mmCIF file of C-alpha atoms in Angstrom:
data_model
loop_
_atom_site.group_PDB
_atom_site.id
_atom_site.type_symbol
_atom_site.label_atom_id
_atom_site.label_comp_id
_atom_site.label_asym_id
_atom_site.label_seq_id
_atom_site.Cartn_x
_atom_site.Cartn_y
_atom_site.Cartn_z
ATOM 1 C CA ASN U 1 13.425 17.456 19.494
ATOM 2 C CA ALA U 2 10.998 19.342 17.288
ATOM 3 C CA GLY U 3 13.248 18.710 14.280
ATOM 4 C CA VAL U 4 12.802 21.216 11.455
ATOM 5 C CA THR U 5 9.928 23.667 11.832
ATOM 6 C CA GLN U 6 8.582 26.056 9.214
ATOM 7 C CA THR U 7 6.146 28.963 9.386
ATOM 8 C CA PRO U 8 3.737 29.874 7.957
ATOM 9 C CA LYS U 9 2.162 26.691 6.593
ATOM 10 C CA PHE U 10 0.282 28.557 3.883
ATOM 11 C CA ARG U 11 0.315 32.082 2.511
ATOM 12 C CA ILE U 12 -1.282 34.030 -0.325
ATOM 13 C CA LEU U 13 0.670 37.005 -1.643
ATOM 14 C CA LYS U 14 -0.120 39.665 -4.188
ATOM 15 C CA ILE U 15 2.365 40.355 -6.959
ATOM 16 C CA GLY U 16 5.095 42.668 -5.690
ATOM 17 C CA GLN U 17 4.572 41.953 -2.014
ATOM 18 C CA SER U 18 7.379 40.697 0.154
ATOM 19 C CA MET U 19 7.505 38.080 2.864
ATOM 20 C CA THR U 20 9.861 35.977 4.925
ATOM 21 C CA LEU U 21 9.542 32.228 5.276
ATOM 22 C CA GLN U 22 10.839 31.096 8.633
ATOM 23 C CA CYS U 23 12.817 27.917 9.295
ATOM 24 C CA ALA U 24 14.312 26.648 12.524
ATOM 25 C CA GLN U 25 16.011 23.416 13.594
ATOM 26 C CA ASP U 26 16.974 22.169 17.041
ATOM 27 C CA MET U 27 19.307 19.335 16.035
ATOM 28 C CA ASN U 28 22.472 21.476 16.059
ATOM 29 C CA HIS U 29 22.950 20.853 12.350
ATOM 30 C CA ASN U 30 25.395 23.183 10.722
ATOM 31 C CA TYR U 31 24.018 22.747 7.194
ATOM 32 C CA MET U 32 20.634 24.185 6.248
ATOM 33 C CA TYR U 33 18.855 24.320 2.879
ATOM 34 C CA TRP U 34 15.893 25.868 1.118
ATOM 35 C CA TYR U 35 14.166 23.993 -1.698
ATOM 36 C CA ARG U 36 11.132 24.673 -3.823
ATOM 37 C CA GLN U 37 8.909 21.945 -5.181
ATOM 38 C CA ASP U 38 6.664 22.638 -8.145
ATOM 39 C CA PRO U 39 3.740 20.325 -8.953
ATOM 40 C CA GLY U 40 4.906 16.979 -10.290
ATOM 41 C CA MET U 41 8.532 17.971 -9.991
ATOM 42 C CA GLY U 42 11.435 17.154 -7.751
ATOM 43 C CA LEU U 43 13.152 19.499 -5.347
ATOM 44 C CA LYS U 44 15.169 22.432 -6.608
ATOM 45 C CA LEU U 45 17.792 23.947 -4.299
ATOM 46 C CA ILE U 46 17.376 27.705 -3.812
ATOM 47 C CA TYR U 47 20.032 28.547 -1.214
ATOM 48 C CA TYR U 48 22.018 26.708 1.387
ATOM 49 C CA SER U 49 24.191 27.512 4.366
ATOM 50 C CA VAL U 50 27.146 25.613 5.802
ATOM 51 C CA GLY U 51 27.086 27.470 9.084
ATOM 52 C CA ALA U 52 26.147 30.704 10.812
ATOM 53 C CA GLY U 53 27.184 33.683 8.716
ATOM 54 C CA ILE U 54 27.784 31.632 5.560
ATOM 55 C CA THR U 55 25.308 31.233 2.717
ATOM 56 C CA ASP U 56 25.582 30.223 -0.924
ATOM 57 C CA LYS U 57 23.379 30.030 -3.997
ATOM 58 C CA GLY U 58 21.780 26.844 -5.134
ATOM 59 C CA GLU U 59 20.254 25.988 -8.490
ATOM 60 C CA VAL U 60 17.418 28.582 -8.553
ATOM 61 C CA PRO U 61 18.370 31.567 -6.330
ATOM 62 C CA ASN U 62 16.912 34.429 -8.380
ATOM 63 C CA GLY U 63 14.191 36.365 -6.570
ATOM 64 C CA TYR U 64 15.213 35.114 -3.121
ATOM 65 C CA ASN U 65 17.550 36.090 -0.322
ATOM 66 C CA VAL U 66 18.673 34.314 2.818
ATOM 67 C CA SER U 67 20.558 35.027 6.003
ATOM 68 C CA ARG U 68 22.021 32.795 8.717
ATOM 69 C CA SER U 69 22.703 34.752 11.875
ATOM 70 C CA THR U 70 22.362 31.712 14.164
ATOM 71 C CA THR U 71 22.869 27.970 13.815
ATOM 72 C CA GLU U 72 19.185 27.357 14.458
ATOM 73 C CA ASP U 73 17.482 29.771 12.036
ATOM 74 C CA PHE U 74 17.590 30.121 8.258
ATOM 75 C CA PRO U 75 14.916 32.520 6.941
ATOM 76 C CA LEU U 76 14.131 32.843 3.234
ATOM 77 C CA ARG U 77 13.054 36.239 1.934
ATOM 78 C CA LEU U 78 11.007 37.043 -1.161
ATOM 79 C CA GLU U 79 11.373 40.751 -1.932
ATOM 80 C CA LEU U 80 9.030 41.183 -4.925
ATOM 81 C CA ALA U 81 6.723 38.205 -5.199
ATOM 82 C CA ALA U 82 5.969 36.961 -8.706
ATOM 83 C CA PRO U 83 3.485 34.312 -9.904
ATOM 84 C CA SER U 84 6.459 32.120 -10.877
ATOM 85 C CA GLN U 85 7.269 31.839 -7.175
ATOM 86 C CA THR U 86 4.038 29.996 -6.470
ATOM 87 C CA SER U 87 5.332 26.742 -5.072
ATOM 88 C CA VAL U 88 5.831 24.645 -1.965
ATOM 89 C CA TYR U 89 8.955 25.615 -0.065
ATOM 90 C CA PHE U 90 10.846 23.124 2.068
ATOM 91 C CA CYS U 91 13.574 23.846 4.550
ATOM 92 C CA ALA U 92 16.013 21.080 5.484
ATOM 93 C CA SER U 93 19.036 20.621 7.703
ATOM 94 C CA SER U 94 21.889 18.154 8.043
ATOM 95 C CA TYR U 95 25.299 17.534 9.533
ATOM 96 C CA SER U 96 28.313 18.205 7.335
ATOM 97 C CA PRO U 97 28.412 15.957 4.256
ATOM 98 C CA GLY U 98 31.023 13.228 4.251
ATOM 99 C CA GLN U 99 30.685 12.235 7.878
ATOM 100 C CA GLY U 100 28.208 9.458 7.258
ATOM 101 C CA LYS U 101 25.481 11.506 8.939
ATOM 102 C CA GLU U 102 24.738 13.785 6.040
ATOM 103 C CA THR U 103 21.128 12.854 5.489
ATOM 104 C CA GLN U 104 18.850 15.851 5.204
ATOM 105 C CA TYR U 105 15.838 16.266 7.471
ATOM 106 C CA PHE U 106 12.934 18.234 6.063
ATOM 107 C CA GLY U 107 10.351 20.553 7.539
ATOM 108 C CA PRO U 108 6.636 20.225 6.725
ATOM 109 C CA GLY U 109 6.717 22.885 4.014
ATOM 110 C CA THR U 110 5.227 26.316 3.313
ATOM 111 C CA ARG U 111 2.676 26.545 0.527
ATOM 112 C CA LEU U 112 2.890 29.890 -1.222
ATOM 113 C CA LEU U 113 0.418 31.240 -3.770
ATOM 114 C CA VAL U 114 1.234 34.480 -5.591
ATOM 115 C CA LEU U 115 -1.695 36.124 -7.350
ATOM 116 C CA GLY N 1 23.671 20.755 -14.704
ATOM 117 C CA GLN N 2 23.771 17.261 -13.322
ATOM 118 C CA GLN N 3 20.549 15.302 -13.362
ATOM 119 C CA LEU N 4 19.140 12.170 -11.901
ATOM 120 C CA ASN N 5 16.772 10.115 -13.978
ATOM 121 C CA GLN N 6 14.197 8.444 -11.776
ATOM 122 C CA SER N 7 11.801 5.864 -13.139
ATOM 123 C CA PRO N 8 9.067 5.078 -13.409
ATOM 124 C CA GLN N 9 7.365 8.426 -13.077
ATOM 125 C CA SER N 10 4.268 6.822 -11.586
ATOM 126 C CA MET N 11 2.936 3.415 -10.642
ATOM 127 C CA PHE N 12 -0.538 2.122 -9.908
ATOM 128 C CA ILE N 13 -0.444 -1.318 -8.335
ATOM 129 C CA GLN N 14 -2.598 -3.776 -6.442
ATOM 130 C CA GLU N 15 -2.155 -4.214 -2.704
ATOM 131 C CA GLY N 16 0.259 -7.059 -2.003
ATOM 132 C CA GLU N 17 2.344 -6.552 -5.140
ATOM 133 C CA ASP N 18 6.053 -5.809 -5.046
ATOM 134 C CA VAL N 19 7.342 -2.475 -6.359
ATOM 135 C CA SER N 20 10.673 -1.505 -7.865
ATOM 136 C CA MET N 21 11.959 1.942 -8.837
ATOM 137 C CA ASN N 22 15.399 3.196 -9.737
ATOM 138 C CA CYS N 23 17.583 6.213 -10.303
ATOM 139 C CA THR N 24 20.457 6.604 -12.706
ATOM 140 C CA SER N 25 23.062 9.289 -13.212
ATOM 141 C CA SER N 26 25.688 10.021 -15.828
ATOM 142 C CA SER N 27 28.236 10.770 -13.127
ATOM 143 C CA ILE N 28 29.505 9.013 -10.023
ATOM 144 C CA PHE N 29 27.799 9.522 -6.695
ATOM 145 C CA ASN N 30 29.183 8.778 -3.236
ATOM 146 C CA THR N 31 25.862 8.788 -1.406
ATOM 147 C CA TRP N 32 22.362 7.655 -2.323
ATOM 148 C CA LEU N 33 19.304 8.556 -0.270
ATOM 149 C CA TRP N 34 15.702 7.446 -0.651
ATOM 150 C CA TYR N 35 12.867 9.612 0.680
ATOM 151 C CA LYS N 36 9.103 9.268 0.861
ATOM 152 C CA GLN N 37 6.759 12.241 0.743
ATOM 153 C CA ASP N 38 3.188 11.888 1.948
ATOM 154 C CA PRO N 39 0.598 14.349 0.575
ATOM 155 C CA GLY N 40 0.985 17.753 2.212
ATOM 156 C CA GLU N 41 4.113 16.767 4.097
ATOM 157 C CA GLY N 42 7.859 17.129 3.730
ATOM 158 C CA PRO N 43 10.059 14.253 2.513
ATOM 159 C CA VAL N 44 11.057 11.708 5.145
ATOM 160 C CA LEU N 45 14.257 9.695 4.863
ATOM 161 C CA LEU N 46 13.736 5.967 4.284
ATOM 162 C CA ILE N 47 17.185 4.572 3.555
ATOM 163 C CA ALA N 48 20.715 5.997 3.249
ATOM 164 C CA LEU N 49 23.477 4.256 1.277
ATOM 165 C CA TYR N 50 27.152 5.180 1.497
ATOM 166 C CA LYS N 51 29.120 2.392 -0.233
ATOM 167 C CA ALA N 52 29.021 0.910 -3.706
ATOM 168 C CA GLY N 53 27.236 -2.448 -3.599
ATOM 169 C CA GLU N 54 25.646 -1.710 -0.240
ATOM 170 C CA LEU N 55 22.263 -3.355 0.240
ATOM 171 C CA THR N 56 20.148 -1.993 3.086
ATOM 172 C CA SER N 57 16.677 -2.891 4.322
ATOM 173 C CA ASN N 58 14.135 -0.968 6.353
ATOM 174 C CA GLY N 59 11.174 -3.238 7.013
ATOM 175 C CA ARG N 60 9.590 -4.082 3.662
ATOM 176 C CA LEU N 61 11.891 -1.636 1.874
ATOM 177 C CA THR N 62 15.241 -2.604 0.364
ATOM 178 C CA ALA N 63 17.625 -0.280 -1.440
ATOM 179 C CA GLN N 64 20.955 -0.871 -3.137
ATOM 180 C CA PHE N 65 23.859 1.356 -4.098
ATOM 181 C CA GLY N 66 24.867 0.289 -7.602
ATOM 182 C CA ILE N 67 28.313 -1.161 -8.195
ATOM 183 C CA THR N 68 29.049 1.450 -10.858
ATOM 184 C CA ARG N 69 28.104 4.180 -8.326
ATOM 185 C CA LYS N 70 25.848 5.667 -10.986
ATOM 186 C CA ASP N 71 22.587 4.073 -9.952
ATOM 187 C CA SER N 72 20.422 2.917 -7.098
ATOM 188 C CA PHE N 73 17.152 1.064 -6.750
ATOM 189 C CA LEU N 74 14.414 0.818 -4.154
ATOM 190 C CA ASN N 75 12.176 -2.207 -3.744
ATOM 191 C CA ILE N 76 8.985 -2.366 -1.698
ATOM 192 C CA SER N 77 7.677 -5.824 -0.976
ATOM 193 C CA ALA N 78 4.044 -6.750 -0.321
ATOM 194 C CA SER N 79 2.735 -3.206 -0.780
ATOM 195 C CA ILE N 80 0.004 -1.857 1.479
ATOM 196 C CA PRO N 81 -2.268 1.186 1.081
ATOM 197 C CA SER N 82 -0.118 3.359 3.369
ATOM 198 C CA ASP N 83 2.780 2.992 0.919
ATOM 199 C CA VAL N 84 0.999 5.568 -1.236
ATOM 200 C CA GLY N 85 3.090 8.678 -1.782
ATOM 201 C CA ILE N 86 5.935 10.116 -3.805
ATOM 202 C CA TYR N 87 9.314 8.434 -3.537
ATOM 203 C CA PHE N 88 12.417 10.494 -4.256
ATOM 204 C CA CYS N 89 15.954 9.379 -4.777
ATOM 205 C CA ALA N 90 18.788 11.780 -4.029
ATOM 206 C CA GLY N 91 22.448 11.421 -4.798
ATOM 207 C CA ARG N 92 25.517 13.323 -3.698
ATOM 208 C CA SER N 93 27.880 13.949 -6.578
ATOM 209 C CA SER N 94 31.506 12.978 -6.091
ATOM 210 C CA ASN N 95 32.458 15.861 -8.392
ATOM 211 C CA THR N 96 30.498 18.749 -6.913
ATOM 212 C CA GLY N 97 29.538 17.490 -3.462
ATOM 213 C CA LYS N 98 26.005 18.704 -4.053
ATOM 214 C CA LEU N 99 22.892 16.648 -3.334
ATOM 215 C CA ILE N 100 20.647 16.217 -6.359
ATOM 216 C CA PHE N 101 17.055 14.972 -6.248
ATOM 217 C CA GLY N 102 15.278 12.815 -8.781
ATOM 218 C CA GLN N 103 11.906 13.840 -10.172
ATOM 219 C CA GLY N 104 10.035 11.386 -7.953
ATOM 220 C CA THR N 105 7.961 8.245 -8.446
ATOM 221 C CA THR N 106 4.298 8.561 -7.528
ATOM 222 C CA LEU N 107 2.972 5.316 -6.097
ATOM 223 C CA GLN N 108 -0.695 4.491 -5.815
ATOM 224 C CA VAL N 109 -1.876 1.250 -4.210
ATOM 225 C CA LYS N 110 -5.313 -0.169 -4.859
ATOM 226 C CA PRO N 111 -6.762 -2.059 -1.870
#
């Protein structure tokens, strides 16, 4: 298994540009998550999905959109990039919470710089 | 919103020393997870705890789920240079069901 994969690894955007961060998992997990990590800080949940076709907002959803058309893929879209979105973005996946197998597995991250 | 308080924020220790860090919450959690993040990488799960009082080891690492269900600690024995990284606790709230991450403990080990 490749686990959780993310692309690109690094990207520089100009203010106002848009981009999509890709995330895929091959563990047949129904839950997927997007987090951002700012320097010296913990992980903040942006959006999550409990299954294909179902998404919900996390703690910091403003400025982002997601979709979940398949179990495997969970892309994150930035429509109008702002400097405040400079961060490291992590995608994660897990089984359903409460089944004793709810630990989240993380991808390697996408480093985004908005100038 | 709910928060986890993780301490200490950073540690700088000598190789061979033992390390202890902890997380506390004002509310009850039903799951505690401990992750390690190496520089430039995503967090990797170290230990998962599902029952109050549970004590689990993974090599030189030991973690416990507090009896009150509001705290957890992680111990690293006989630290080595490759223990360097950021350690995160994460807890799943019994109230909301959401997983919340602590701010992280940055560990540096001097050879």
